Amino acid sequence: FSGADLENLVNEAALFAARGDKRLVRMEEFDKAKDKIMMGAERKSMVMSEKEKRNTAYHESGHAIIGRLMPDHDPVYKVTIIPRGRALGVTMFLPEEDKYTQRKYEMLDHLVVAMGGRVAEEIVFGDVTNGAGGDIKMATDIARKMVCQWGMSDDLGMVEYGDHQEHKFLARDMTATRSYSENTAQKIDSEVKRLIDTAYNKAREMLLSHREELDLIAHALLEYETLGASHVKDLMDDGEMSDPPASPTPPELDTVNKKKNNSEDSSLGDDINPGELSPVGA
Ligand code: ZN
């Protein structure tokens, strides 16, 4: 968090306190403010069918379980099926310390975690939604950068492929500024696909062997809406939560609050991206 981020955080926390008619800003308000900044504003009044909730619960559980199983992945911080920002659900990971670089094996783990949502849907429902669009885009982006910019592919080596600065600012055709051969382009494409396919297969293998935990966490999400790191850990290690979260706010109360403060961002209405995976440490 930069100075400006902290200022924003304090402001949001003060707003939460004011909306709750509280005289003091406490840790509870700071927590809410942090979640709002990192995961987007809650959209509790958005109506989701039971079917969609179930799909989101399993999708997010897939991300959370794999995130927890990957030894080099940032720990799970929170999983929720309360729509936030553009996503119908969010799995948030937080590094244990500030990080400015990421290692290759962390990237590979991240690809597997990204595949977890889609794979969970496939295993449980035998069908998939467009909800993994954001995950697939993010995974492809990471894989392509690993190969083209970060020299992380043994096959393609320590070479930067393409001028990445230029592409950002000029709406020119990729081929026009491409500094490598058609043969290399094909190699890059197949290397990107290989990285993603490997991650997908690993995610599938892991979730199939943790099928029970998938049910446990998804059911807990459907009951409590939001789970913290300790809840996910308890469910995976012991099959039950030693200290379950508070039950979700009843909808009536929520509607009253919404009328009172009208704090939701309704401008996001059309462009919902279901089940998005939060970027690591964003
Ligand atoms: Zn996802």
mmCIF file of C-alpha atoms and ligand atoms in Angstrom:
data_model
loop_
_atom_site.group_PDB
_atom_site.id
_atom_site.type_symbol
_atom_site.label_atom_id
_atom_site.label_comp_id
_atom_site.label_asym_id
_atom_site.label_seq_id
_atom_site.Cartn_x
_atom_site.Cartn_y
_atom_site.Cartn_z
ATOM 1 C CA PHE A 1 0.000 0.000 0.000
ATOM 2 C CA SER A 2 1.335 3.425 -0.945
ATOM 3 C CA GLY A 3 0.588 6.606 0.998
ATOM 4 C CA ALA A 4 -2.304 7.413 -1.324
ATOM 5 C CA ASP A 5 -3.667 3.858 -0.915
ATOM 6 C CA LEU A 6 -3.560 4.262 2.852
ATOM 7 C CA GLU A 7 -5.423 7.548 2.622
ATOM 8 C CA ASN A 8 -8.049 5.840 0.492
ATOM 9 C CA LEU A 9 -8.249 2.982 3.011
ATOM 10 C CA VAL A 10 -8.800 5.355 5.940
ATOM 11 C CA ASN A 11 -11.454 7.231 3.966
ATOM 12 C CA GLU A 12 -13.327 4.052 3.072
ATOM 13 C CA ALA A 13 -13.150 2.853 6.681
ATOM 14 C CA ALA A 14 -14.536 6.196 7.912
ATOM 15 C CA LEU A 15 -17.381 5.898 5.384
ATOM 16 C CA PHE A 16 -18.244 2.395 6.637
ATOM 17 C CA ALA A 17 -18.300 3.722 10.214
ATOM 18 C CA ALA A 18 -20.513 6.660 9.240
ATOM 19 C CA ARG A 19 -22.927 4.386 7.367
ATOM 20 C CA GLY A 20 -23.151 2.147 10.414
ATOM 21 C CA ASP A 21 -23.851 5.213 12.642
ATOM 22 C CA LYS A 22 -20.696 4.479 14.609
ATOM 23 C CA ARG A 23 -18.717 7.092 16.493
ATOM 24 C CA LEU A 24 -15.379 5.315 16.165
ATOM 25 C CA VAL A 25 -13.619 3.676 13.252
ATOM 26 C CA ARG A 26 -12.574 0.219 14.414
ATOM 27 C CA MET A 27 -10.670 -2.735 12.960
ATOM 28 C CA GLU A 28 -13.950 -4.108 11.559
ATOM 29 C CA GLU A 29 -14.361 -1.036 9.352
ATOM 30 C CA PHE A 30 -10.723 -1.154 8.244
ATOM 31 C CA ASP A 31 -11.166 -4.809 7.271
ATOM 32 C CA LYS A 32 -14.247 -3.985 5.204
ATOM 33 C CA ALA A 33 -12.409 -1.092 3.571
ATOM 34 C CA LYS A 34 -9.436 -3.301 2.698
ATOM 35 C CA ASP A 35 -11.700 -5.958 1.161
ATOM 36 C CA LYS A 36 -13.547 -3.333 -0.844
ATOM 37 C CA ILE A 37 -10.311 -1.909 -2.246
ATOM 38 C CA MET A 38 -8.752 -5.297 -3.009
ATOM 39 C CA MET A 39 -11.770 -7.269 -4.190
ATOM 40 C CA GLY A 40 -14.263 -4.625 -5.377
ATOM 41 C CA ALA A 41 -17.442 -3.359 -3.714
ATOM 42 C CA GLU A 42 -19.894 -5.967 -2.432
ATOM 43 C CA ARG A 43 -23.051 -6.261 -4.490
ATOM 44 C CA LYS A 44 -25.229 -8.104 -2.029
ATOM 45 C CA SER A 45 -28.510 -7.040 -3.586
ATOM 46 C CA MET A 46 -27.650 -8.674 -6.901
ATOM 47 C CA VAL A 47 -30.023 -11.577 -7.368
ATOM 48 C CA MET A 48 -28.374 -14.885 -8.254
ATOM 49 C CA SER A 49 -30.272 -18.118 -8.836
ATOM 50 C CA GLU A 50 -29.474 -21.110 -6.621
ATOM 51 C CA LYS A 51 -27.950 -22.796 -9.655
ATOM 52 C CA GLU A 52 -25.607 -19.884 -10.287
ATOM 53 C CA LYS A 53 -24.670 -19.687 -6.624
ATOM 54 C CA ARG A 54 -23.822 -23.386 -6.621
ATOM 55 C CA ASN A 55 -21.736 -22.988 -9.740
ATOM 56 C CA THR A 56 -19.867 -20.023 -8.252
ATOM 57 C CA ALA A 57 -19.352 -21.853 -4.943
ATOM 58 C CA TYR A 58 -17.721 -24.826 -6.669
ATOM 59 C CA HIS A 59 -15.729 -22.597 -9.011
ATOM 60 C CA GLU A 60 -14.232 -20.582 -6.144
ATOM 61 C CA SER A 61 -13.684 -23.734 -4.051
ATOM 62 C CA GLY A 62 -11.603 -25.102 -6.920
ATOM 63 C CA HIS A 63 -9.330 -22.051 -6.824
ATOM 64 C CA ALA A 64 -9.100 -22.116 -3.019
ATOM 65 C CA ILE A 65 -8.283 -25.834 -2.688
ATOM 66 C CA ILE A 66 -5.543 -25.759 -5.299
ATOM 67 C CA GLY A 67 -4.183 -22.508 -3.878
ATOM 68 C CA ARG A 68 -3.880 -24.166 -0.505
ATOM 69 C CA LEU A 69 -2.322 -27.352 -1.875
ATOM 70 C CA MET A 70 0.340 -25.606 -3.948
ATOM 71 C CA PRO A 71 3.433 -25.336 -1.770
ATOM 72 C CA ASP A 72 4.749 -22.199 -3.457
ATOM 73 C CA HIS A 73 1.500 -20.327 -3.873
ATOM 74 C CA ASP A 74 0.470 -17.368 -1.729
ATOM 75 C CA PRO A 75 -1.896 -18.449 1.062
ATOM 76 C CA VAL A 76 -5.684 -18.169 0.661
ATOM 77 C CA TYR A 77 -6.870 -14.996 2.352
ATOM 78 C CA LYS A 78 -10.599 -15.084 1.686
ATOM 79 C CA VAL A 79 -13.141 -16.898 -0.504
ATOM 80 C CA THR A 80 -16.547 -15.408 -1.138
ATOM 81 C CA ILE A 81 -19.617 -15.962 -3.281
ATOM 82 C CA ILE A 82 -20.929 -12.474 -2.579
ATOM 83 C CA PRO A 83 -20.678 -10.703 -5.949
ATOM 84 C CA ARG A 84 -17.958 -8.068 -5.829
ATOM 85 C CA GLY A 85 -17.130 -5.603 -8.549
ATOM 86 C CA ARG A 86 -17.523 -7.456 -11.835
ATOM 87 C CA ALA A 87 -17.126 -10.930 -10.369
ATOM 88 C CA LEU A 88 -19.819 -13.291 -9.050
ATOM 89 C CA GLY A 89 -17.316 -14.675 -6.582
ATOM 90 C CA VAL A 90 -13.734 -14.024 -5.550
ATOM 91 C CA THR A 91 -10.861 -16.092 -4.189
ATOM 92 C CA MET A 92 -8.254 -13.777 -2.788
ATOM 93 C CA PHE A 93 -4.670 -14.768 -2.073
ATOM 94 C CA LEU A 94 -2.232 -12.663 -0.107
ATOM 95 C CA PRO A 95 1.530 -13.044 0.086
ATOM 96 C CA GLU A 96 2.970 -13.333 3.583
ATOM 97 C CA GLU A 97 5.393 -10.502 2.874
ATOM 98 C CA ASP A 98 5.808 -7.738 0.287
ATOM 99 C CA LYS A 99 7.000 -9.203 -2.977
ATOM 100 C CA TYR A 100 8.404 -7.414 -5.985
ATOM 101 C CA THR A 101 9.371 -10.385 -8.109
ATOM 102 C CA GLN A 102 7.911 -13.820 -8.723
ATOM 103 C CA ARG A 103 9.801 -17.005 -9.359
ATOM 104 C CA LYS A 104 9.135 -19.376 -12.204
ATOM 105 C CA TYR A 105 7.670 -22.098 -9.984
ATOM 106 C CA GLU A 106 5.328 -19.530 -8.396
ATOM 107 C CA MET A 107 4.103 -18.612 -11.874
ATOM 108 C CA LEU A 108 3.555 -22.273 -12.721
ATOM 109 C CA ASP A 109 1.597 -22.752 -9.478
ATOM 110 C CA HIS A 110 -0.432 -19.682 -10.303
ATOM 111 C CA LEU A 111 -1.398 -21.174 -13.659
ATOM 112 C CA VAL A 112 -2.675 -24.317 -11.915
ATOM 113 C CA VAL A 113 -4.688 -22.243 -9.412
ATOM 114 C CA ALA A 114 -6.178 -20.244 -12.290
ATOM 115 C CA MET A 115 -7.385 -23.473 -13.941
ATOM 116 C CA GLY A 116 -8.955 -24.666 -10.662
ATOM 117 C CA GLY A 117 -12.247 -22.792 -11.108
ATOM 118 C CA ARG A 118 -13.069 -24.172 -14.536
ATOM 119 C CA VAL A 119 -11.906 -27.683 -13.635
ATOM 120 C CA ALA A 120 -14.141 -27.725 -10.522
ATOM 121 C CA GLU A 121 -17.161 -26.797 -12.654
ATOM 122 C CA GLU A 122 -16.303 -29.566 -15.108
ATOM 123 C CA ILE A 123 -15.857 -32.241 -12.450
ATOM 124 C CA VAL A 124 -19.007 -31.382 -10.504
ATOM 125 C CA PHE A 125 -21.475 -30.353 -13.191
ATOM 126 C CA GLY A 126 -20.031 -32.078 -16.253
ATOM 127 C CA ASP A 127 -20.515 -28.800 -18.072
ATOM 128 C CA VAL A 128 -18.871 -25.388 -17.921
ATOM 129 C CA THR A 129 -19.993 -21.751 -17.890
ATOM 130 C CA ASN A 130 -18.322 -18.719 -19.433
ATOM 131 C CA GLY A 131 -17.335 -17.864 -15.849
ATOM 132 C CA ALA A 132 -13.730 -18.889 -16.355
ATOM 133 C CA GLY A 133 -13.148 -16.331 -19.112
ATOM 134 C CA GLY A 134 -11.214 -14.022 -16.806
ATOM 135 C CA ASP A 135 -9.089 -16.898 -15.456
ATOM 136 C CA ILE A 136 -8.248 -18.142 -18.944
ATOM 137 C CA LYS A 137 -7.269 -14.682 -20.108
ATOM 138 C CA MET A 138 -5.066 -14.163 -17.064
ATOM 139 C CA ALA A 139 -3.417 -17.584 -17.409
ATOM 140 C CA THR A 140 -2.739 -17.048 -21.123
ATOM 141 C CA ASP A 141 -1.275 -13.650 -20.371
ATOM 142 C CA ILE A 142 1.079 -15.055 -17.720
ATOM 143 C CA ALA A 143 2.134 -18.007 -19.895
ATOM 144 C CA ARG A 144 2.822 -15.742 -22.881
ATOM 145 C CA LYS A 145 4.909 -13.364 -20.780
ATOM 146 C CA MET A 146 6.849 -16.284 -19.282
ATOM 147 C CA VAL A 147 7.780 -17.381 -22.792
ATOM 148 C CA CYS A 148 8.154 -14.041 -24.613
ATOM 149 C CA GLN A 149 9.391 -11.609 -21.979
ATOM 150 C CA TRP A 150 10.767 -13.379 -18.942
ATOM 151 C CA GLY A 151 12.937 -16.041 -20.550
ATOM 152 C CA MET A 152 11.220 -18.836 -18.600
ATOM 153 C CA SER A 153 10.899 -21.362 -21.402
ATOM 154 C CA ASP A 154 13.771 -23.804 -21.796
ATOM 155 C CA ASP A 155 12.849 -24.259 -25.414
ATOM 156 C CA LEU A 156 12.817 -20.598 -26.402
ATOM 157 C CA GLY A 157 15.534 -19.413 -24.062
ATOM 158 C CA MET A 158 16.601 -16.022 -22.772
ATOM 159 C CA VAL A 159 15.283 -13.980 -25.667
ATOM 160 C CA GLU A 160 12.653 -11.276 -25.743
ATOM 161 C CA TYR A 161 10.208 -12.032 -28.501
ATOM 162 C CA GLY A 162 8.493 -8.942 -29.863
ATOM 163 C CA ASP A 163 8.799 -5.326 -28.758
ATOM 164 C CA HIS A 164 6.349 -5.210 -25.887
ATOM 165 C CA GLN A 165 6.527 -1.468 -25.239
ATOM 166 C CA GLU A 166 5.526 -0.670 -28.765
ATOM 167 C CA HIS A 167 2.480 -2.929 -28.830
ATOM 168 C CA LYS A 168 1.014 -1.162 -25.882
ATOM 169 C CA PHE A 169 0.881 2.250 -27.507
ATOM 170 C CA LEU A 170 0.472 1.579 -31.189
ATOM 171 C CA ALA A 171 -2.576 -0.194 -32.487
ATOM 172 C CA ARG A 172 -0.449 -1.889 -35.102
ATOM 173 C CA ASP A 173 -0.832 -5.417 -36.299
ATOM 174 C CA MET A 174 1.300 -7.864 -34.300
ATOM 175 C CA THR A 175 2.919 -9.175 -37.440
ATOM 176 C CA ALA A 176 3.999 -5.684 -38.469
ATOM 177 C CA THR A 177 6.272 -5.245 -35.449
ATOM 178 C CA ARG A 178 7.100 -8.888 -34.915
ATOM 179 C CA SER A 179 10.813 -9.414 -34.704
ATOM 180 C CA TYR A 180 10.784 -13.184 -35.078
ATOM 181 C CA SER A 181 10.018 -15.741 -37.740
ATOM 182 C CA GLU A 182 6.772 -17.550 -38.416
ATOM 183 C CA ASN A 183 8.471 -20.703 -37.225
ATOM 184 C CA THR A 184 9.294 -19.049 -33.874
ATOM 185 C CA ALA A 185 5.736 -17.723 -33.632
ATOM 186 C CA GLN A 186 4.450 -21.274 -33.892
ATOM 187 C CA LYS A 187 6.934 -22.421 -31.259
ATOM 188 C CA ILE A 188 5.739 -19.654 -28.921
ATOM 189 C CA ASP A 189 2.100 -20.587 -29.425
ATOM 190 C CA SER A 190 2.704 -24.252 -28.768
ATOM 191 C CA GLU A 191 4.859 -23.483 -25.706
ATOM 192 C CA VAL A 192 2.100 -21.245 -24.268
ATOM 193 C CA LYS A 193 -0.438 -23.976 -24.919
ATOM 194 C CA ARG A 194 1.829 -26.592 -23.354
ATOM 195 C CA LEU A 195 2.172 -24.521 -20.154
ATOM 196 C CA ILE A 196 -1.603 -24.078 -19.880
ATOM 197 C CA ASP A 197 -2.409 -27.708 -20.743
ATOM 198 C CA THR A 198 0.054 -28.921 -18.122
ATOM 199 C CA ALA A 199 -1.532 -26.605 -15.522
ATOM 200 C CA TYR A 200 -5.014 -27.760 -16.503
ATOM 201 C CA ASN A 201 -4.114 -31.444 -16.178
ATOM 202 C CA LYS A 202 -2.489 -30.865 -12.812
ATOM 203 C CA ALA A 203 -5.544 -28.944 -11.556
ATOM 204 C CA ARG A 204 -7.808 -31.794 -12.688
ATOM 205 C CA GLU A 205 -5.692 -34.418 -11.014
ATOM 206 C CA MET A 206 -5.569 -32.454 -7.749
ATOM 207 C CA LEU A 207 -9.295 -31.730 -7.577
ATOM 208 C CA LEU A 208 -10.234 -35.307 -8.455
ATOM 209 C CA SER A 209 -8.154 -36.524 -5.540
ATOM 210 C CA HIS A 210 -9.698 -33.858 -3.249
ATOM 211 C CA ARG A 211 -13.272 -34.301 -4.411
ATOM 212 C CA GLU A 212 -14.645 -34.491 -0.861
ATOM 213 C CA GLU A 213 -13.022 -31.208 0.163
ATOM 214 C CA LEU A 214 -14.520 -29.633 -2.929
ATOM 215 C CA ASP A 215 -18.019 -30.502 -1.632
ATOM 216 C CA LEU A 216 -17.179 -29.427 1.908
ATOM 217 C CA ILE A 217 -15.903 -25.973 0.968
ATOM 218 C CA ALA A 218 -18.597 -25.332 -1.628
ATOM 219 C CA HIS A 219 -21.333 -26.262 0.869
ATOM 220 C CA ALA A 220 -19.751 -24.034 3.520
ATOM 221 C CA LEU A 221 -19.665 -21.178 1.014
ATOM 222 C CA LEU A 222 -23.331 -21.686 0.187
ATOM 223 C CA GLU A 223 -24.139 -21.562 3.890
ATOM 224 C CA TYR A 224 -21.839 -18.742 5.056
ATOM 225 C CA GLU A 225 -21.071 -16.883 1.788
ATOM 226 C CA THR A 226 -17.558 -15.884 2.883
ATOM 227 C CA LEU A 227 -14.789 -18.048 4.361
ATOM 228 C CA GLY A 228 -11.459 -16.926 5.767
ATOM 229 C CA ALA A 229 -8.097 -18.680 5.606
ATOM 230 C CA SER A 230 -8.664 -20.556 8.887
ATOM 231 C CA HIS A 231 -12.041 -21.895 7.724
ATOM 232 C CA VAL A 232 -10.570 -23.259 4.513
ATOM 233 C CA LYS A 233 -7.709 -24.790 6.471
ATOM 234 C CA ASP A 234 -10.066 -26.398 9.049
ATOM 235 C CA LEU A 235 -12.336 -27.830 6.360
ATOM 236 C CA MET A 236 -9.441 -29.304 4.426
ATOM 237 C CA ASP A 237 -7.570 -30.667 7.451
ATOM 238 C CA ASP A 238 -10.386 -31.726 9.792
ATOM 239 C CA GLY A 239 -13.536 -31.709 7.654
ATOM 240 C CA GLU A 240 -15.201 -29.156 9.934
ATOM 241 C CA MET A 241 -14.700 -25.603 11.147
ATOM 242 C CA SER A 242 -13.608 -25.062 14.746
ATOM 243 C CA ASP A 243 -14.815 -21.458 14.662
ATOM 244 C CA PRO A 244 -17.355 -20.998 11.838
ATOM 245 C CA PRO A 245 -17.947 -17.523 10.429
ATOM 246 C CA ALA A 246 -20.999 -15.499 11.447
ATOM 247 C CA SER A 247 -24.073 -16.391 9.429
ATOM 248 C CA PRO A 248 -24.648 -14.134 6.443
ATOM 249 C CA THR A 249 -26.709 -10.964 6.846
ATOM 250 C CA PRO A 250 -30.390 -11.712 6.210
ATOM 251 C CA PRO A 251 -31.454 -10.192 2.884
ATOM 252 C CA GLU A 252 -34.193 -7.988 4.447
ATOM 253 C CA LEU A 253 -31.696 -6.195 6.636
ATOM 254 C CA ASP A 254 -29.357 -5.809 3.739
ATOM 255 C CA THR A 255 -31.997 -4.172 1.562
ATOM 256 C CA VAL A 256 -32.783 -1.692 4.345
ATOM 257 C CA ASN A 257 -29.118 -0.768 4.615
ATOM 258 C CA LYS A 258 -28.846 -0.377 0.885
ATOM 259 C CA LYS A 259 -31.801 1.976 0.780
ATOM 260 C CA LYS A 260 -30.251 4.009 3.537
ATOM 261 C CA ASN A 261 -26.834 4.498 2.060
ATOM 262 C CA ASN A 262 -27.063 3.486 -1.581
ATOM 263 C CA SER A 263 -23.400 2.577 -1.508
ATOM 264 C CA GLU A 264 -23.358 0.116 -4.349
ATOM 265 C CA ASP A 265 -21.829 0.746 -7.663
ATOM 266 C CA SER A 266 -24.639 -0.066 -10.053
ATOM 267 C CA SER A 267 -22.769 1.156 -13.106
ATOM 268 C CA LEU A 268 -21.165 -2.257 -13.571
ATOM 269 C CA GLY A 269 -24.525 -3.843 -14.364
ATOM 270 C CA ASP A 270 -24.043 -5.380 -17.800
ATOM 271 C CA ASP A 271 -20.465 -6.460 -17.856
ATOM 272 C CA ILE A 272 -20.352 -9.145 -15.211
ATOM 273 C CA ASN A 273 -17.427 -11.491 -15.176
ATOM 274 C CA PRO A 274 -18.468 -14.461 -13.093
ATOM 275 C CA GLY A 275 -16.079 -16.224 -10.810
ATOM 276 C CA GLU A 276 -13.023 -14.152 -11.367
ATOM 277 C CA LEU A 277 -9.779 -15.051 -9.716
ATOM 278 C CA SER A 278 -8.091 -12.138 -8.067
ATOM 279 C CA PRO A 279 -4.583 -11.460 -9.196
ATOM 280 C CA VAL A 280 -2.028 -12.543 -6.644
ATOM 281 C CA GLY A 281 -1.197 -9.808 -4.208
ATOM 282 C CA ALA A 282 -3.097 -7.198 -6.185
HETATM 283 ZN ZN ZN B 1 -12.165 -18.231 -11.460
#
